[in-house]
Coordinates of C-alpha atoms in Angstrom, one line a residue:
M245 CA -235.3 -41.6 260.7
Q246 CA -237.9 -39.2 259.2
F247 CA -240.3 -37.1 261.3
P248 CA -243.4 -35.4 259.9
V249 CA -242.8 -31.6 259.7
G250 CA -246.1 -31.0 261.5
S251 CA -244.8 -32.9 264.5
L252 CA -241.7 -30.7 264.9
P253 CA -241.5 -28.3 267.9
L254 CA -241.3 -24.5 267.4
S255 CA -237.8 -23.2 267.8
N256 CA -238.7 -21.1 270.8
S257 CA -240.2 -24.0 272.6
P258 CA -239.1 -24.4 276.3
D259 CA -238.8 -28.2 275.7
L260 CA -235.8 -27.8 273.4
H261 CA -232.3 -28.2 275.0
L262 CA -228.7 -28.9 274.1
T263 CA -227.3 -32.4 274.8
H264 CA -225.0 -34.9 273.3
P265 CA -225.7 -37.5 270.6
T266 CA -225.6 -41.2 270.9
P267 CA -223.3 -43.2 268.6
S268 CA -226.2 -44.0 266.3
E269 CA -227.2 -40.4 266.3
C270 CA -223.7 -39.4 265.2
Q271 CA -224.0 -41.8 262.3
H272 CA -227.3 -40.2 261.3
I273 CA -225.8 -36.7 261.5
W274 CA -222.7 -37.7 259.5
T275 CA -224.7 -39.4 256.8
L276 CA -226.8 -36.3 256.3
A277 CA -223.7 -34.1 256.3
H278 CA -221.7 -36.3 253.8
Q279 CA -223.1 -34.3 250.8
S280 CA -221.8 -31.0 252.3
W281 CA -218.5 -32.1 253.8
G282 CA -217.6 -35.5 252.4
D283 CA -215.1 -34.0 250.0
S284 CA -213.5 -36.9 248.0
L285 CA -214.7 -39.6 250.3
D286 CA -217.7 -41.8 249.6
L287 CA -220.2 -42.3 252.4
P288 CA -218.6 -45.4 254.1
Q289 CA -215.3 -43.7 253.9
F290 CA -216.7 -40.4 255.4
L291 CA -218.4 -42.2 258.3
A292 CA -215.1 -44.0 259.0
E293 CA -213.2 -40.7 258.9
S294 CA -215.7 -39.0 261.2
E295 CA -215.4 -41.8 263.7
Y296 CA -211.6 -41.8 263.4
L297 CA -211.4 -37.9 263.9
L298 CA -212.9 -38.4 267.5
S299 CA -209.7 -40.2 268.5
V300 CA -207.0 -37.9 267.2
P301 CA -205.1 -35.0 268.9
L302 CA -207.2 -32.0 269.8
A303 CA -210.4 -34.1 269.7
R304 CA -209.6 -37.1 271.9
D305 CA -209.7 -37.2 275.8
G306 CA -212.7 -34.7 275.8
G307 CA -211.1 -32.1 273.7
M308 CA -214.0 -32.3 271.2
T309 CA -217.6 -32.2 272.1
L310 CA -220.6 -33.1 269.9
W311 CA -223.8 -31.2 270.5
I312 CA -227.4 -31.5 269.3
L313 CA -230.6 -29.6 269.8
V314 CA -233.5 -31.9 270.6
D315 CA -236.8 -32.1 272.5
R316 CA -235.9 -33.0 276.2
N317 CA -239.0 -35.1 276.5
L318 CA -238.1 -37.6 273.8
P319 CA -235.8 -40.5 274.3
P320 CA -232.3 -40.9 272.6
D321 CA -232.4 -42.5 269.2
E322 CA -236.1 -41.7 268.9
R323 CA -235.9 -37.9 268.7
P324 CA -235.5 -35.6 265.7
I325 CA -232.1 -33.9 265.7
L326 CA -233.0 -30.4 265.0
A327 CA -229.5 -29.0 264.7
S328 CA -226.0 -30.1 265.6
C329 CA -222.4 -28.9 266.0
E330 CA -219.0 -29.7 267.5
T331 CA -216.9 -27.8 269.7
F332 CA -213.1 -28.0 270.5
K333 CA -211.4 -26.7 273.7
K334 CA -208.3 -24.8 272.6
K335 CA -205.4 -23.1 274.2
A336 CA -205.0 -19.4 273.5
L337 CA -202.9 -16.4 274.4
L338 CA -204.3 -13.1 275.4
S339 CA -201.9 -10.2 275.3
R340 CA -202.6 -7.0 277.2
E341 CA -200.6 -4.1 278.8
D342 CA -200.1 -6.2 281.9
G343 CA -198.7 -9.2 280.2
V344 CA -199.7 -12.4 278.3
Q345 CA -202.3 -14.7 279.8
D346 CA -203.0 -18.3 279.0
V347 CA -206.7 -18.6 278.3
V348 CA -209.3 -21.1 276.8
I349 CA -211.1 -20.5 273.7
H350 CA -213.7 -22.8 272.3
G351 CA -213.7 -23.5 268.5
I352 CA -217.2 -24.2 267.0
A353 CA -217.4 -26.4 263.9
S354 CA -219.7 -28.4 261.6
V355 CA -222.8 -26.4 262.4
F356 CA -225.5 -28.4 260.6
C357 CA -229.3 -28.6 260.2
D358 CA -231.1 -31.4 258.4
P359 CA -232.3 -29.9 255.1
A360 CA -235.8 -31.2 256.0
H361 CA -235.7 -29.1 259.2
R362 CA -234.2 -25.8 257.7
G363 CA -236.0 -22.5 257.8
R364 CA -237.6 -23.1 261.2
G365 CA -235.0 -21.3 263.3
Y366 CA -233.4 -24.4 264.9
A367 CA -229.8 -23.4 264.1
V368 CA -230.3 -19.9 265.5
R369 CA -231.7 -21.5 268.7
M370 CA -228.8 -23.8 269.0
M371 CA -226.2 -21.1 268.4
R372 CA -227.8 -18.8 271.0
E373 CA -227.7 -21.6 273.6
I374 CA -224.2 -22.8 272.8
G375 CA -222.8 -19.3 273.0
E376 CA -223.8 -19.1 276.6
V377 CA -223.0 -22.7 277.5
L378 CA -219.4 -22.4 276.3
R379 CA -218.7 -19.6 278.8
T380 CA -218.2 -22.3 281.5
W381 CA -218.0 -25.5 279.6
Q382 CA -215.0 -27.6 280.6
I383 CA -213.4 -24.5 282.4
G384 CA -211.5 -25.8 285.3
V385 CA -210.2 -24.1 288.5
G386 CA -207.9 -21.2 287.6
E387 CA -208.8 -21.3 283.9
T388 CA -210.4 -18.3 282.0
C389 CA -212.5 -18.7 278.9
A390 CA -211.9 -15.7 276.6
G391 CA -214.5 -16.6 274.0
S392 CA -215.6 -18.8 271.2
V393 CA -214.6 -18.7 267.5
L394 CA -216.1 -20.1 264.3
Y395 CA -215.4 -19.9 260.6
S396 CA -218.4 -18.8 258.7
D397 CA -219.0 -20.2 255.2
I398 CA -222.1 -18.1 254.8
G399 CA -220.7 -14.6 254.9
K400 CA -220.2 -12.1 257.8
V401 CA -223.8 -11.2 258.6
Y402 CA -225.6 -14.3 259.9
Y403 CA -223.3 -15.2 262.8
A404 CA -222.6 -11.5 263.6
K405 CA -226.3 -11.1 264.4
L406 CA -225.9 -13.9 266.9
G407 CA -222.9 -12.5 268.6
W408 CA -219.8 -13.8 266.5
K409 CA -218.2 -10.8 265.0
P410 CA -215.7 -11.0 262.0
V411 CA -212.2 -10.6 263.3
G412 CA -208.7 -10.5 261.8
Q413 CA -207.8 -10.4 258.2
N414 CA -209.9 -12.8 256.3
R415 CA -207.6 -13.0 253.2
H416 CA -205.1 -15.3 251.7
F417 CA -202.4 -15.5 249.1
L418 CA -203.1 -18.0 246.3
F419 CA -200.2 -19.6 244.3
P420 CA -200.6 -22.0 241.4
A421 CA -199.2 -25.6 241.8
K422 CA -196.0 -25.6 239.8
N423 CA -193.4 -28.3 239.0
Q424 CA -190.0 -26.9 240.0
D425 CA -188.1 -29.3 237.5
G426 CA -186.3 -31.0 240.4
E427 CA -184.7 -27.7 241.6
K428 CA -184.1 -27.7 245.4
S429 CA -182.1 -25.3 247.5
E430 CA -179.3 -26.7 249.7
K431 CA -180.9 -24.7 252.4
E432 CA -184.2 -26.6 252.2
C433 CA -185.0 -29.3 254.8
I434 CA -188.1 -31.4 254.7
V435 CA -190.3 -31.3 257.8
L436 CA -191.5 -34.8 258.9
D437 CA -194.0 -35.9 261.5
A438 CA -191.3 -36.4 264.1
D439 CA -190.2 -32.7 263.7
L440 CA -193.6 -31.2 264.6
G441 CA -193.2 -31.2 268.4
D442 CA -189.9 -29.3 268.5
L443 CA -191.1 -26.8 265.9
C444 CA -194.3 -26.1 267.7
R445 CA -192.6 -25.7 271.1
R446 CA -190.1 -23.2 269.5
D447 CA -193.0 -21.4 267.8
E448 CA -194.7 -21.0 271.2
E449 CA -191.5 -19.7 272.8
L450 CA -191.2 -17.0 270.1
L451 CA -194.9 -16.1 270.3
R452 CA -194.9 -15.5 274.0
K453 CA -192.0 -13.1 273.6
R454 CA -193.5 -11.3 270.7
L455 CA -197.0 -10.9 272.3
E456 CA -195.3 -9.6 275.5
T457 CA -193.8 -6.8 273.4
K458 CA -197.0 -6.3 271.4
G459 CA -199.1 -6.0 274.5
K460 CA -197.1 -3.0 275.7
D461 CA -197.8 -0.8 272.7
S462 CA -201.2 -1.8 271.3
R463 CA -204.7 -2.9 272.4
K464 CA -205.3 -6.4 273.6
T465 CA -204.7 -9.3 271.2
L466 CA -205.9 -12.9 271.1
M467 CA -204.3 -15.8 269.4
V468 CA -205.1 -19.6 269.2
L469 CA -202.0 -21.3 270.2
P470 CA -200.5 -23.1 267.1
D471 CA -199.6 -26.2 269.0
E472 CA -198.7 -29.6 268.0
D473 CA -202.4 -30.9 268.6
H474 CA -203.6 -28.5 266.0
M475 CA -201.2 -29.6 263.4
R476 CA -201.7 -33.3 264.1
W477 CA -205.6 -32.9 263.7
H478 CA -205.1 -31.6 260.3
H479 CA -202.4 -34.2 259.4
A480 CA -204.7 -37.0 260.8
K481 CA -207.5 -35.9 258.4
E482 CA -204.9 -35.7 255.5
D483 CA -203.4 -39.1 256.3
F484 CA -206.8 -40.7 256.4
V485 CA -207.8 -39.4 253.0
C486 CA -204.4 -40.2 251.4
G487 CA -204.5 -43.7 252.7
R488 CA -208.0 -44.5 251.9
V489 CA -208.4 -42.7 248.5
F490 CA -204.9 -42.8 247.1
D491 CA -203.4 -45.9 249.0
K492 CA -200.4 -43.6 249.6
E493 CA -198.6 -41.9 252.5
C494 CA -197.9 -38.2 252.7
P495 CA -194.8 -38.0 255.0
F496 CA -193.8 -34.4 254.1
K497 CA -195.5 -32.1 256.5
G498 CA -193.7 -28.9 255.5
V499 CA -190.3 -27.4 254.8
L500 CA -187.7 -25.6 256.9
V501 CA -185.1 -23.1 255.4
G502 CA -181.8 -23.3 257.4
T503 CA -180.4 -26.1 259.4
W504 CA -182.0 -28.0 262.2
E505 CA -179.4 -26.9 264.8
G506 CA -179.1 -23.3 263.4
Q507 CA -180.9 -20.0 264.2
D508 CA -182.8 -17.5 262.2
R509 CA -184.7 -20.4 260.5
V510 CA -187.9 -20.1 258.6
W511 CA -190.4 -22.9 258.4
A512 CA -193.8 -23.8 257.1
I513 CA -196.1 -26.6 258.2
W514 CA -198.8 -27.6 255.6
T515 CA -201.6 -30.0 254.8
R516 CA -203.3 -31.2 251.7
R517 CA -207.0 -31.0 251.3
F518 CA -208.7 -33.1 248.6
Y519 CA -212.2 -31.7 247.8
G520 CA -213.1 -34.2 245.1
N521 CA -212.0 -36.3 242.2
S522 CA -213.7 -34.6 239.3
E523 CA -211.7 -32.3 237.1
T524 CA -213.4 -29.2 238.6
A525 CA -212.7 -30.5 242.1
R526 CA -209.2 -31.3 241.4
R527 CA -208.6 -27.6 240.5
E528 CA -210.0 -26.7 243.9
N529 CA -207.9 -29.3 245.8
T530 CA -205.3 -27.3 247.8
L531 CA -202.1 -27.5 249.8
Y532 CA -202.8 -25.1 252.8
I533 CA -199.8 -23.6 254.7
L534 CA -201.1 -24.1 258.2
R535 CA -198.4 -22.0 259.9
L536 CA -195.5 -19.9 258.7
V537 CA -192.7 -18.9 261.2
F538 CA -189.8 -16.6 261.1
E539 CA -187.4 -17.1 264.0
K540 CA -186.0 -13.6 263.3
E541 CA -188.3 -10.7 262.2
N542 CA -185.7 -7.9 262.0
E543 CA -186.8 -5.7 259.1
N544 CA -183.5 -4.1 258.1
E545 CA -182.7 -4.5 254.4
K546 CA -180.1 -7.3 254.8
N547 CA -182.4 -9.5 257.0
K548 CA -185.4 -8.8 254.7
A549 CA -183.3 -10.0 251.8
E550 CA -182.6 -13.2 253.6
M551 CA -186.2 -13.7 254.7
R552 CA -187.3 -13.0 251.1
E553 CA -185.1 -15.7 249.8
A554 CA -186.2 -18.1 252.5
L555 CA -189.9 -17.4 251.8
K556 CA -189.2 -18.0 248.1
I557 CA -187.8 -21.4 248.9
I558 CA -190.7 -22.3 251.0
I559 CA -193.3 -21.1 248.4
Q560 CA -191.5 -23.0 245.6
A561 CA -191.4 -26.2 247.7
A562 CA -195.1 -25.9 248.5
Q563 CA -195.9 -25.4 244.8
A564 CA -193.9 -28.5 243.9
E565 CA -195.6 -30.6 246.6
A566 CA -199.0 -29.4 245.3
D567 CA -198.0 -30.3 241.8
Y568 CA -196.8 -33.8 242.9
W569 CA -200.2 -34.6 244.5
G570 CA -202.2 -33.1 241.6
L571 CA -203.5 -30.2 243.7
G572 CA -204.6 -27.0 242.0
A573 CA -203.1 -24.3 244.3
V574 CA -201.2 -23.3 247.4
K575 CA -203.0 -21.0 249.9
L576 CA -201.4 -19.0 252.6
W577 CA -203.9 -17.5 255.1
D578 CA -203.6 -14.2 256.9
P579 CA -200.2 -13.0 255.7
S580 CA -198.7 -10.5 258.0
P581 CA -197.7 -7.0 256.6
L582 CA -194.0 -8.2 256.6
V583 CA -195.0 -11.4 254.5
I584 CA -197.0 -9.2 252.1
D585 CA -194.0 -7.1 251.6
L586 CA -191.7 -10.0 251.1
I587 CA -194.1 -11.8 248.7
Q588 CA -194.3 -8.7 246.5
G589 CA -190.5 -8.9 246.0
I590 CA -190.5 -12.5 244.9
D591 CA -190.6 -13.6 241.2
A592 CA -193.8 -15.7 241.7
E593 CA -197.3 -15.8 240.3
F594 CA -199.8 -15.0 243.0
K595 CA -203.1 -13.5 243.8
M596 CA -204.4 -11.9 247.0
V597 CA -208.0 -13.0 247.8
E598 CA -210.2 -11.1 250.2
R599 CA -212.7 -13.6 251.5
E600 CA -216.2 -12.3 251.9
E601 CA -218.3 -15.5 252.1
D602 CA -216.2 -18.4 253.2
G603 CA -213.7 -19.0 256.0
I604 CA -214.6 -15.8 257.8
A605 CA -213.1 -15.9 261.4
S606 CA -215.7 -14.8 263.8
L607 CA -215.3 -14.3 267.6
R608 CA -217.7 -14.2 270.5
W609 CA -215.8 -12.3 273.1
Y610 CA -216.6 -13.2 276.8
G611 CA -214.2 -10.6 278.2
D612 CA -214.6 -7.0 279.0
G613 CA -214.4 -4.1 276.6
D614 CA -214.0 -4.1 272.8
L615 CA -213.1 -7.2 270.8
P616 CA -209.4 -8.0 270.9
E617 CA -207.3 -7.9 267.8
R618 CA -206.9 -11.4 266.5
V619 CA -203.5 -12.1 265.3
A620 CA -202.1 -15.1 263.2
N621 CA -205.5 -16.0 261.7
E622 CA -203.9 -18.9 259.9
K623 CA -205.3 -22.1 258.6
Y624 CA -204.1 -24.2 261.5
A625 CA -206.8 -22.6 263.7
W626 CA -209.6 -23.5 261.2
L627 CA -211.8 -26.0 263.0

């Protein structure tokens, strides 16, 4: 549905407000957004994926909300959609000197404006309003909303001016996909879908202990919880594409070094992202390590040698999986100082990339005082 530019309201009009789209308005938004975010899917596939992703973990049961900026005086399905976005209610941990607190943080994604409506200030108006609305959106009795987070693909300035400041280390390791000639360590265990729940619960147990310690000797820190719902959202998107585009299943969701019953294990949960089918796009297609976990982080030389060996096994397994799927690279976001040290001692080709324009984690803090330190800014939290 097209509307004459001259009939569009000013972005500062008091008649504009945030509301939620109808099903047909969702189809309209997704159709326009396909060119930007369709990746390897054609339009019918992208529309089906967008509908499907409303029903998966993290999004279903009200976890995800769709928003539009419109003229309040016009009826649904007959109004221009001036800007749109999605938000996800997420669990997070806030660590301070007095302990670790469970909080809510809202993730903002898919900020979009019809190309025909751009340059008129609608996205700015929407973001200013959503930033305030989210302070109390879906916040129940006893809950605290600590802030909202988004990942900017247009640099660090635009959203910073609207209140979302860059936080964390916006960098990643990049490893080329590589066939390992069938080599596999006897310590390597494949992570399947059925393993995710136990691994995520163990991860949370470790995190709470580590943040408790961290809060006693540093400023406050904030971390989106790397729970099972986050992993399953990424895997739902991955499974949809693998099934529709390649007519294949992708059962391997990561790799664990050690034994399932053992201790001091190291594991990675990953996802595959297919940006396109052209030769150029295939080079951009990526296996992302969503989350990397060391059960033991003792940095004495013996333990570091064991951790380095485990990390090498994980990287090689990820490279082999990327090669199998025809992906161009493996990316590991926000490596900790320990991981950086370990990687530099591994005989592997890699590059450290400092992101300046895309994937910039940006936080609008609703609490008192300075922005918290954001830890574990890994790919799982991206959405």
